[in-house]
Amino acid sequence: SSKCILTGLWRNELGSKMQIQEVKGDGTFSGEYKTAVSLARRPIQPASLNGSQHFDEAGQPTFGFTVNWKSFSDSTTVFTGQCFVDENGKEILETMWLLREKAKAPNGWEATRVGTNVFSRIKGQNV
Ligand code: B9F
């Protein structure tokens, strides 16, 4: 079928990869995020992710997940997006993200970054 389930291995246009494990009956899932980019002094480490997806009859579900960069940074990124499947069965995840950098005090205008990422499924790695 053309229904998109997030389980599997995905790569975005930056080269970052994420592995999403089994999506549970209530739509929740967890996995691992390996960012290809970082501005931290400490080396990049895999980060845990936790999220939730809808189950959509049309197979183009929305979802959200949180990445906790705790192994090398005090910051947190949230992603929200939607899975689309084209007529050839190719799946993409169209997302936007917000990254909160730890600030020393409230009201810091500079503490949140925003952006977009598009993920494609890495072939043969959908289990
Ligand atoms: O580089 C980020 C970071 C946070 C605090 C010090 C370094 C951690 C990695 C974020 C990776 C982002 C991108 N990767 C990807 O696949 S998450 C959204 C993008 N999509 C310096 C200070 C605050 C940010 C950078 Fe930092």
mmCIF file of N, CA and C and ligand atoms in Angstrom:
data_model
loop_
_atom_site.group_PDB
_atom_site.id
_atom_site.type_symbol
_atom_site.label_atom_id
_atom_site.label_comp_id
_atom_site.label_asym_id
_atom_site.label_seq_id
_atom_site.Cartn_x
_atom_site.Cartn_y
_atom_site.Cartn_z
ATOM 1 N N SER A 1 0.848 -1.197 0.000
ATOM 2 C CA SER A 1 0.000 0.000 0.000
ATOM 3 C C SER A 1 0.878 1.240 0.000
ATOM 4 N N SER A 2 0.285 2.397 -0.172
ATOM 5 C CA SER A 2 1.046 3.638 -0.233
ATOM 6 C C SER A 2 1.124 4.305 1.135
ATOM 7 N N LYS A 3 0.674 3.633 2.175
ATOM 8 C CA LYS A 3 0.644 4.283 3.486
ATOM 9 C C LYS A 3 2.049 4.454 4.054
ATOM 10 N N CYS A 4 2.311 5.614 4.568
ATOM 11 C CA CYS A 4 3.630 5.897 5.126
ATOM 12 C C CYS A 4 3.666 5.578 6.611
ATOM 13 N N ILE A 5 4.581 4.678 6.979
ATOM 14 C CA ILE A 5 4.895 4.406 8.383
ATOM 15 C C ILE A 5 6.334 4.874 8.567
ATOM 16 N N LEU A 6 6.594 5.569 9.653
ATOM 17 C CA LEU A 6 7.905 6.220 9.794
ATOM 18 C C LEU A 6 9.042 5.258 10.116
ATOM 19 N N THR A 7 8.724 4.049 10.527
ATOM 20 C CA THR A 7 9.745 3.062 10.849
ATOM 21 C C THR A 7 10.766 2.931 9.721
ATOM 22 N N GLY A 8 12.058 2.973 10.077
ATOM 23 C CA GLY A 8 13.109 2.765 9.088
ATOM 24 C C GLY A 8 14.223 3.777 9.201
ATOM 25 N N LEU A 9 15.041 3.830 8.134
ATOM 26 C CA LEU A 9 16.223 4.689 8.110
ATOM 27 C C LEU A 9 16.004 5.797 7.087
ATOM 28 N N TRP A 10 16.269 7.033 7.504
ATOM 29 C CA TRP A 10 16.007 8.216 6.676
ATOM 30 C C TRP A 10 17.237 9.113 6.645
ATOM 31 N N ARG A 11 17.376 9.862 5.518
ATOM 32 C CA ARG A 11 18.486 10.813 5.397
ATOM 33 C C ARG A 11 17.933 12.139 4.890
ATOM 34 N N ASN A 12 18.435 13.258 5.429
ATOM 35 C CA ASN A 12 17.975 14.560 4.934
ATOM 36 C C ASN A 12 19.020 15.206 4.019
ATOM 37 N N GLU A 13 18.702 16.411 3.526
ATOM 38 C CA GLU A 13 19.538 17.076 2.529
ATOM 39 C C GLU A 13 20.864 17.563 3.109
ATOM 40 N N LEU A 14 21.000 17.564 4.426
ATOM 41 C CA LEU A 14 22.281 17.888 5.062
ATOM 42 C C LEU A 14 23.175 16.660 5.197
ATOM 43 N N GLY A 15 22.583 15.471 4.970
ATOM 44 C CA GLY A 15 23.317 14.232 5.197
ATOM 45 C C GLY A 15 23.088 13.628 6.568
ATOM 46 N N SER A 16 22.245 14.272 7.387
ATOM 47 C CA SER A 16 21.908 13.695 8.702
ATOM 48 C C SER A 16 21.057 12.446 8.501
ATOM 49 N N LYS A 17 21.237 11.474 9.382
ATOM 50 C CA LYS A 17 20.486 10.225 9.289
ATOM 51 C C LYS A 17 19.708 9.993 10.568
ATOM 52 N N MET A 18 18.530 9.376 10.427
ATOM 53 C CA MET A 18 17.803 8.944 11.623
ATOM 54 C C MET A 18 17.219 7.564 11.401
ATOM 55 N N GLN A 19 17.241 6.797 12.459
ATOM 56 C CA GLN A 19 16.686 5.443 12.475
ATOM 57 C C GLN A 19 15.481 5.488 13.395
ATOM 58 N N ILE A 20 14.316 5.184 12.851
ATOM 59 C CA ILE A 20 13.108 5.155 13.668
ATOM 60 C C ILE A 20 12.697 3.703 13.865
ATOM 61 N N GLN A 21 12.542 3.328 15.126
ATOM 62 C CA GLN A 21 12.135 1.970 15.464
ATOM 63 C C GLN A 21 10.628 1.823 15.296
ATOM 64 N N GLU A 22 10.119 0.695 15.720
ATOM 65 C CA GLU A 22 8.707 0.358 15.559
ATOM 66 C C GLU A 22 7.777 1.483 16.026
ATOM 67 N N VAL A 23 6.788 1.817 15.185
ATOM 68 C CA VAL A 23 5.749 2.759 15.591
ATOM 69 C C VAL A 23 4.677 1.961 16.328
ATOM 70 N N LYS A 24 4.419 2.308 17.586
ATOM 71 C CA LYS A 24 3.488 1.547 18.421
ATOM 72 C C LYS A 24 2.039 1.816 18.009
ATOM 73 N N GLY A 25 1.130 1.032 18.562
ATOM 74 C CA GLY A 25 -0.278 1.134 18.210
ATOM 75 C C GLY A 25 -0.877 2.503 18.473
ATOM 76 N N ASP A 26 -0.342 3.211 19.457
ATOM 77 C CA ASP A 26 -0.847 4.555 19.761
ATOM 78 C C ASP A 26 -0.113 5.640 18.958
ATOM 79 N N GLY A 27 0.755 5.233 18.038
ATOM 80 C CA GLY A 27 1.450 6.190 17.169
ATOM 81 C C GLY A 27 2.790 6.663 17.695
ATOM 82 N N THR A 28 3.129 6.298 18.928
ATOM 83 C CA THR A 28 4.400 6.793 19.474
ATOM 84 C C THR A 28 5.571 5.957 18.943
ATOM 85 N N PHE A 29 6.724 6.615 18.878
ATOM 86 C CA PHE A 29 7.926 5.927 18.382
ATOM 87 C C PHE A 29 9.160 6.538 19.024
ATOM 88 N N SER A 30 10.258 5.797 18.940
ATOM 89 C CA SER A 30 11.542 6.341 19.356
ATOM 90 C C SER A 30 12.595 5.909 18.364
ATOM 91 N N GLY A 31 13.778 6.494 18.490
ATOM 92 C CA GLY A 31 14.837 6.191 17.535
ATOM 93 C C GLY A 31 16.097 6.962 17.865
ATOM 94 N N GLU A 32 16.949 7.053 16.851
ATOM 95 C CA GLU A 32 18.264 7.666 17.030
ATOM 96 C C GLU A 32 18.530 8.637 15.885
ATOM 97 N N TYR A 33 19.077 9.802 16.215
ATOM 98 C CA TYR A 33 19.364 10.838 15.215
ATOM 99 C C TYR A 33 20.860 11.085 15.164
ATOM 100 N N LYS A 34 21.435 10.996 13.946
ATOM 101 C CA LYS A 34 22.861 11.297 13.779
ATOM 102 C C LYS A 34 22.971 12.519 12.891
ATOM 103 N N THR A 35 23.154 13.688 13.502
ATOM 104 C CA THR A 35 23.278 14.908 12.704
ATOM 105 C C THR A 35 24.613 14.907 11.964
ATOM 106 N N ALA A 36 24.574 15.389 10.724
ATOM 107 C CA ALA A 36 25.800 15.522 9.932
ATOM 108 C C ALA A 36 26.485 16.846 10.223
ATOM 109 N N VAL A 37 25.756 17.763 10.865
ATOM 110 C CA VAL A 37 26.291 19.103 11.117
ATOM 111 C C VAL A 37 26.153 19.453 12.582
ATOM 112 N N SER A 38 27.103 20.235 13.076
ATOM 113 C CA SER A 38 27.051 20.734 14.446
ATOM 114 C C SER A 38 28.011 21.906 14.551
ATOM 115 N N LEU A 39 27.694 22.825 15.450
ATOM 116 C CA LEU A 39 28.629 23.906 15.754
ATOM 117 C C LEU A 39 29.215 23.723 17.154
ATOM 118 N N ALA A 40 28.944 22.572 17.773
ATOM 119 C CA ALA A 40 29.469 22.339 19.117
ATOM 120 C C ALA A 40 30.958 22.020 19.060
ATOM 121 N N ARG A 41 31.667 22.347 20.131
ATOM 122 C CA ARG A 41 33.083 21.990 20.207
ATOM 123 C C ARG A 41 33.241 20.497 20.434
ATOM 124 N N ARG A 42 32.301 19.946 21.172
ATOM 125 C CA ARG A 42 32.383 18.508 21.445
ATOM 126 C C ARG A 42 31.985 17.715 20.201
ATOM 127 N N PRO A 43 32.576 16.504 20.002
ATOM 128 C CA PRO A 43 32.278 15.724 18.805
ATOM 129 C C PRO A 43 30.809 15.294 18.744
ATOM 130 N N ILE A 44 30.314 15.152 17.523
ATOM 131 C CA ILE A 44 28.929 14.714 17.319
ATOM 132 C C ILE A 44 28.751 13.295 17.839
ATOM 133 N N GLN A 45 27.620 13.096 18.530
ATOM 134 C CA GLN A 45 27.260 11.759 19.022
ATOM 135 C C GLN A 45 25.823 11.495 18.597
ATOM 136 N N PRO A 46 25.428 10.226 18.442
ATOM 137 C CA PRO A 46 24.033 9.928 18.173
ATOM 138 C C PRO A 46 23.158 10.442 19.316
ATOM 139 N N ALA A 47 21.972 10.932 18.979
ATOM 140 C CA ALA A 47 21.053 11.486 19.971
ATOM 141 C C ALA A 47 19.737 10.715 19.911
ATOM 142 N N SER A 48 19.078 10.586 21.060
ATOM 143 C CA SER A 48 17.806 9.870 21.070
ATOM 144 C C SER A 48 16.687 10.783 20.579
ATOM 145 N N LEU A 49 15.702 10.190 19.925
ATOM 146 C CA LEU A 49 14.517 10.932 19.486
ATOM 147 C C LEU A 49 13.275 10.190 19.955
ATOM 148 N N ASN A 50 12.220 10.973 20.232
ATOM 149 C CA ASN A 50 10.935 10.412 20.660
ATOM 150 C C ASN A 50 9.823 11.222 20.015
ATOM 151 N N GLY A 51 8.828 10.527 19.460
ATOM 152 C CA GLY A 51 7.781 11.262 18.763
ATOM 153 C C GLY A 51 6.486 10.502 18.671
ATOM 154 N N SER A 52 5.604 11.047 17.839
ATOM 155 C CA SER A 52 4.261 10.508 17.671
ATOM 156 C C SER A 52 3.779 10.810 16.258
ATOM 157 N N GLN A 53 3.154 9.818 15.609
ATOM 158 C CA GLN A 53 2.575 10.040 14.289
ATOM 159 C C GLN A 53 1.106 9.679 14.273
ATOM 160 N N HIS A 54 0.374 10.314 13.396
ATOM 161 C CA HIS A 54 -1.014 9.908 13.144
ATOM 162 C C HIS A 54 -1.022 8.681 12.247
ATOM 163 N N PHE A 55 -2.141 7.959 12.240
ATOM 164 C CA PHE A 55 -2.387 6.929 11.231
ATOM 165 C C PHE A 55 -3.499 7.470 10.357
ATOM 166 N N ASP A 56 -3.172 7.739 9.110
ATOM 167 C CA ASP A 56 -4.019 8.509 8.228
ATOM 168 C C ASP A 56 -4.487 7.592 7.103
ATOM 169 N N GLU A 57 -5.785 7.520 6.858
ATOM 170 C CA GLU A 57 -6.322 6.668 5.786
ATOM 171 C C GLU A 57 -5.668 6.976 4.446
ATOM 172 N N ALA A 58 -5.382 8.239 4.199
ATOM 173 C CA ALA A 58 -4.775 8.638 2.930
ATOM 174 C C ALA A 58 -3.282 8.314 2.875
ATOM 175 N N GLY A 59 -2.707 7.867 3.992
ATOM 176 C CA GLY A 59 -1.304 7.462 4.009
ATOM 177 C C GLY A 59 -0.321 8.612 3.977
ATOM 178 N N GLN A 60 -0.764 9.797 4.353
ATOM 179 C CA GLN A 60 0.144 10.957 4.354
ATOM 180 C C GLN A 60 0.109 11.612 5.732
ATOM 181 N N PRO A 61 0.521 10.846 6.750
ATOM 182 C CA PRO A 61 0.320 11.282 8.129
ATOM 183 C C PRO A 61 1.236 12.431 8.554
ATOM 184 N N THR A 62 0.737 13.234 9.481
ATOM 185 C CA THR A 62 1.576 14.215 10.163
ATOM 186 C C THR A 62 2.219 13.561 11.383
ATOM 187 N N PHE A 63 3.292 14.181 11.856
ATOM 188 C CA PHE A 63 4.034 13.624 12.991
ATOM 189 C C PHE A 63 4.829 14.735 13.648
ATOM 190 N N GLY A 64 5.374 14.418 14.815
ATOM 191 C CA GLY A 64 6.325 15.291 15.487
ATOM 192 C C GLY A 64 7.281 14.455 16.311
ATOM 193 N N PHE A 65 8.509 14.966 16.485
ATOM 194 C CA PHE A 65 9.437 14.282 17.392
ATOM 195 C C PHE A 65 10.435 15.285 17.971
ATOM 196 N N THR A 66 10.998 14.887 19.088
ATOM 197 C CA THR A 66 11.962 15.701 19.829
ATOM 198 C C THR A 66 13.313 15.008 19.827
ATOM 199 N N VAL A 67 14.368 15.757 19.545
ATOM 200 C CA VAL A 67 15.735 15.226 19.635
ATOM 201 C C VAL A 67 16.430 15.905 20.813
ATOM 202 N N ASN A 68 16.921 15.083 21.715
ATOM 203 C CA ASN A 68 17.644 15.558 22.897
ATOM 204 C C ASN A 68 19.137 15.343 22.645
ATOM 205 N N TRP A 69 19.866 16.449 22.486
ATOM 206 C CA TRP A 69 21.293 16.351 22.126
ATOM 207 C C TRP A 69 22.168 16.157 23.348
ATOM 208 N N LYS A 70 21.671 15.534 24.379
ATOM 209 C CA LYS A 70 22.340 15.562 25.688
ATOM 210 C C LYS A 70 23.755 15.009 25.686
ATOM 211 N N SER A 71 24.070 14.116 24.733
ATOM 212 C CA SER A 71 25.405 13.526 24.785
ATOM 213 C C SER A 71 26.505 14.519 24.401
ATOM 214 N N PHE A 72 26.151 15.627 23.708
ATOM 215 C CA PHE A 72 27.224 16.583 23.384
ATOM 216 C C PHE A 72 26.807 18.040 23.471
ATOM 217 N N SER A 73 25.551 18.298 23.872
ATOM 218 C CA SER A 73 25.100 19.689 23.929
ATOM 219 C C SER A 73 23.897 19.784 24.854
ATOM 220 N N ASP A 74 23.628 21.008 25.358
ATOM 221 C CA ASP A 74 22.485 21.228 26.248
ATOM 222 C C ASP A 74 21.227 21.629 25.487
ATOM 223 N N SER A 75 21.258 21.565 24.168
ATOM 224 C CA SER A 75 20.141 22.068 23.379
ATOM 225 C C SER A 75 19.161 20.967 23.002
ATOM 226 N N THR A 76 17.998 21.382 22.506
ATOM 227 C CA THR A 76 16.910 20.470 22.126
ATOM 228 C C THR A 76 16.329 20.924 20.789
ATOM 229 N N THR A 77 16.049 19.982 19.902
ATOM 230 C CA THR A 77 15.361 20.298 18.646
ATOM 231 C C THR A 77 14.026 19.570 18.597
ATOM 232 N N VAL A 78 12.969 20.264 18.162
ATOM 233 C CA VAL A 78 11.703 19.591 17.837
ATOM 234 C C VAL A 78 11.472 19.706 16.330
ATOM 235 N N PHE A 79 10.986 18.616 15.764
ATOM 236 C CA PHE A 79 10.614 18.571 14.344
ATOM 237 C C PHE A 79 9.114 18.309 14.252
ATOM 238 N N THR A 80 8.439 18.944 13.296
ATOM 239 C CA THR A 80 7.100 18.507 12.935
ATOM 240 C C THR A 80 7.033 18.419 11.424
ATOM 241 N N GLY A 81 6.202 17.516 10.924
ATOM 242 C CA GLY A 81 6.156 17.358 9.480
ATOM 243 C C GLY A 81 5.077 16.418 9.025
ATOM 244 N N GLN A 82 5.187 16.065 7.750
ATOM 245 C CA GLN A 82 4.208 15.181 7.128
ATOM 246 C C GLN A 82 4.924 14.287 6.140
ATOM 247 N N CYS A 83 4.466 13.034 6.081
ATOM 248 C CA CYS A 83 4.989 12.078 5.108
ATOM 249 C C CYS A 83 4.153 12.144 3.837
ATOM 250 N N PHE A 84 4.831 12.228 2.701
ATOM 251 C CA PHE A 84 4.154 12.182 1.397
ATOM 252 C C PHE A 84 4.720 11.033 0.580
ATOM 253 N N VAL A 85 3.843 10.343 -0.129
ATOM 254 C CA VAL A 85 4.256 9.236 -0.994
ATOM 255 C C VAL A 85 3.854 9.609 -2.414
ATOM 256 N N ASP A 86 4.816 9.601 -3.354
ATOM 257 C CA ASP A 86 4.461 9.965 -4.732
ATOM 258 C C ASP A 86 3.956 8.740 -5.491
ATOM 259 N N GLU A 87 3.632 8.913 -6.773
ATOM 260 C CA GLU A 87 3.022 7.824 -7.559
ATOM 261 C C GLU A 87 3.973 6.660 -7.766
ATOM 262 N N ASN A 88 5.276 6.885 -7.607
ATOM 263 C CA ASN A 88 6.262 5.795 -7.710
ATOM 264 C C ASN A 88 6.540 5.133 -6.368
ATOM 265 N N GLY A 89 5.807 5.543 -5.333
ATOM 266 C CA GLY A 89 6.011 4.954 -4.021
ATOM 267 C C GLY A 89 7.152 5.587 -3.251
ATOM 268 N N LYS A 90 7.781 6.637 -3.789
ATOM 269 C CA LYS A 90 8.879 7.293 -3.076
ATOM 270 C C LYS A 90 8.313 8.162 -1.950
ATOM 271 N N GLU A 91 8.871 7.927 -0.751
ATOM 272 C CA GLU A 91 8.383 8.640 0.433
ATOM 273 C C GLU A 91 9.328 9.788 0.780
ATOM 274 N N ILE A 92 8.748 10.921 1.139
ATOM 275 C CA ILE A 92 9.547 12.003 1.717
ATOM 276 C C ILE A 92 8.882 12.486 2.997
ATOM 277 N N LEU A 93 9.712 12.964 3.902
ATOM 278 C CA LEU A 93 9.230 13.612 5.121
ATOM 279 C C LEU A 93 9.549 15.092 4.991
ATOM 280 N N GLU A 94 8.511 15.882 4.873
ATOM 281 C CA GLU A 94 8.674 17.334 4.777
ATOM 282 C C GLU A 94 8.551 17.882 6.190
ATOM 283 N N THR A 95 9.603 18.519 6.703
ATOM 284 C CA THR A 95 9.604 18.929 8.119
ATOM 285 C C THR A 95 10.046 20.379 8.300
ATOM 286 N N MET A 96 9.648 20.907 9.445
ATOM 287 C CA MET A 96 10.249 22.125 9.980
ATOM 288 C C MET A 96 10.758 21.820 11.379
ATOM 289 N N TRP A 97 11.820 22.532 11.793
ATOM 290 C CA TRP A 97 12.387 22.306 13.123
ATOM 291 C C TRP A 97 12.634 23.624 13.841
ATOM 292 N N LEU A 98 12.640 23.503 15.163
ATOM 293 C CA LEU A 98 13.038 24.588 16.054
ATOM 294 C C LEU A 98 14.112 24.034 16.965
ATOM 295 N N LEU A 99 15.218 24.738 17.088
ATOM 296 C CA LEU A 99 16.326 24.309 17.953
ATOM 297 C C LEU A 99 16.500 25.345 19.050
ATOM 298 N N ARG A 100 16.338 24.927 20.283
ATOM 299 C CA ARG A 100 16.563 25.814 21.425
ATOM 300 C C ARG A 100 17.945 25.561 21.991
ATOM 301 N N GLU A 101 18.760 26.589 21.960
ATOM 302 C CA GLU A 101 20.087 26.546 22.571
ATOM 303 C C GLU A 101 19.955 27.020 24.010
ATOM 304 N N LYS A 102 20.661 26.391 24.922
ATOM 305 C CA LYS A 102 20.550 26.816 26.318
ATOM 306 C C LYS A 102 21.066 28.246 26.476
ATOM 307 N N ALA A 103 20.203 29.111 27.035
ATOM 308 C CA ALA A 103 20.567 30.508 27.268
ATOM 309 C C ALA A 103 20.836 30.705 28.752
ATOM 310 N N LYS A 104 21.590 31.744 29.083
ATOM 311 C CA LYS A 104 21.928 31.992 30.490
ATOM 312 C C LYS A 104 20.783 32.643 31.231
ATOM 313 N N ALA A 105 19.871 33.309 30.493
ATOM 314 C CA ALA A 105 18.761 34.034 31.115
ATOM 315 C C ALA A 105 17.585 34.056 30.138
ATOM 316 N N PRO A 106 16.363 34.316 30.626
ATOM 317 C CA PRO A 106 15.217 34.366 29.730
ATOM 318 C C PRO A 106 15.261 35.555 28.772
ATOM 319 N N ASN A 107 14.364 35.510 27.788
ATOM 320 C CA ASN A 107 14.172 36.601 26.821
ATOM 321 C C ASN A 107 15.322 36.778 25.839
ATOM 322 N N GLY A 108 16.164 35.757 25.714
ATOM 323 C CA GLY A 108 17.237 35.856 24.731
ATOM 324 C C GLY A 108 16.671 35.711 23.325
ATOM 325 N N TRP A 109 16.848 36.741 22.522
ATOM 326 C CA TRP A 109 16.309 36.694 21.144
ATOM 327 C C TRP A 109 17.047 35.676 20.288
ATOM 328 N N GLU A 110 18.241 35.328 20.695
ATOM 329 C CA GLU A 110 19.118 34.534 19.832
ATOM 330 C C GLU A 110 19.078 33.036 20.117
ATOM 331 N N ALA A 111 18.259 32.639 21.093
ATOM 332 C CA ALA A 111 18.400 31.267 21.591
ATOM 333 C C ALA A 111 17.698 30.214 20.728
ATOM 334 N N THR A 112 16.815 30.639 19.805
ATOM 335 C CA THR A 112 16.057 29.657 19.017
ATOM 336 C C THR A 112 16.358 29.801 17.533
ATOM 337 N N ARG A 113 16.729 28.687 16.918
ATOM 338 C CA ARG A 113 16.933 28.628 15.468
ATOM 339 C C ARG A 113 15.756 27.890 14.840
ATOM 340 N N VAL A 114 15.469 28.190 13.592
ATOM 341 C CA VAL A 114 14.369 27.546 12.874
ATOM 342 C C VAL A 114 14.853 27.153 11.482
ATOM 343 N N GLY A 115 14.291 26.081 10.964
ATOM 344 C CA GLY A 115 14.669 25.686 9.606
ATOM 345 C C GLY A 115 13.760 24.612 9.068
ATOM 346 N N THR A 116 14.083 24.145 7.875
ATOM 347 C CA THR A 116 13.335 23.062 7.236
ATOM 348 C C THR A 116 14.303 21.947 6.865
ATOM 349 N N ASN A 117 13.809 20.727 6.863
ATOM 350 C CA ASN A 117 14.567 19.575 6.359
ATOM 351 C C ASN A 117 13.608 18.661 5.611
ATOM 352 N N VAL A 118 14.102 18.070 4.526
ATOM 353 C CA VAL A 118 13.349 17.044 3.794
ATOM 354 C C VAL A 118 14.139 15.738 3.886
ATOM 355 N N PHE A 119 13.471 14.701 4.362
ATOM 356 C CA PHE A 119 14.097 13.387 4.522
ATOM 357 C C PHE A 119 13.587 12.428 3.438
ATOM 358 N N SER A 120 14.491 11.565 2.940
ATOM 359 C CA SER A 120 14.114 10.466 2.041
ATOM 360 C C SER A 120 14.484 9.164 2.710
ATOM 361 N N ARG A 121 13.711 8.123 2.400
ATOM 362 C CA ARG A 121 14.018 6.818 2.976
ATOM 363 C C ARG A 121 15.270 6.262 2.319
ATOM 364 N N ILE A 122 16.187 5.728 3.127
ATOM 365 C CA ILE A 122 17.378 5.074 2.596
ATOM 366 C C ILE A 122 16.960 3.673 2.180
ATOM 367 N N LYS A 123 17.170 3.369 0.903
ATOM 368 C CA LYS A 123 16.635 2.149 0.266
ATOM 369 C C LYS A 123 17.060 0.866 0.986
ATOM 370 N N GLY A 124 16.114 -0.033 1.078
ATOM 371 C CA GLY A 124 16.406 -1.342 1.635
ATOM 372 C C GLY A 124 16.557 -1.352 3.137
ATOM 373 N N GLN A 125 16.232 -0.224 3.762
ATOM 374 C CA GLN A 125 16.442 -0.101 5.207
ATOM 375 C C GLN A 125 15.136 0.307 5.868
ATOM 376 N N ASN A 126 14.049 -0.308 5.439
ATOM 377 C CA ASN A 126 12.759 0.164 5.939
ATOM 378 C C ASN A 126 12.196 -0.732 7.039
ATOM 379 N N VAL A 127 13.028 -1.510 7.701
ATOM 380 C CA VAL A 127 12.548 -2.349 8.797
ATOM 381 C C VAL A 127 13.172 -1.882 10.114
HETATM 382 O O1 B9F B 1 25.088 22.040 16.628
HETATM 383 C C1 B9F B 1 24.006 21.995 17.540
HETATM 384 C C2 B9F B 1 24.416 22.596 18.800
HETATM 385 C C3 B9F B 1 23.516 22.965 19.835
HETATM 386 C C4 B9F B 1 24.267 23.721 20.851
HETATM 387 C C5 B9F B 1 25.654 23.725 20.438
HETATM 388 C C6 B9F B 1 25.732 22.987 19.155
HETATM 389 C C7 B9F B 1 23.560 20.489 17.793
HETATM 390 C C8 B9F B 1 23.212 19.798 16.507
HETATM 391 C C9 B9F B 1 21.975 20.364 15.855
HETATM 392 C C10 B9F B 1 21.714 19.780 14.505
HETATM 393 C C11 B9F B 1 20.595 20.522 13.784
HETATM 394 C C12 B9F B 1 20.572 20.355 12.282
HETATM 395 N N1 B9F B 1 20.864 18.994 11.860
HETATM 396 C C13 B9F B 1 19.861 18.495 11.113
HETATM 397 O O2 B9F B 1 19.849 17.369 10.597
HETATM 398 S S1 B9F B 1 18.947 20.020 14.310
HETATM 399 C C14 B9F B 1 18.205 20.807 12.919
HETATM 400 C C15 B9F B 1 19.155 20.605 11.740
HETATM 401 N N2 B9F B 1 18.864 19.375 11.030
HETATM 402 C C16 B9F B 1 25.375 26.159 18.039
HETATM 403 C C17 B9F B 1 24.653 26.671 19.133
HETATM 404 C C18 B9F B 1 23.312 26.308 18.945
HETATM 405 C C19 B9F B 1 23.196 25.610 17.727
HETATM 406 C C20 B9F B 1 24.465 25.533 17.152
HETATM 407 FE FE1 B9F B 1 24.419 24.562 19.045
#
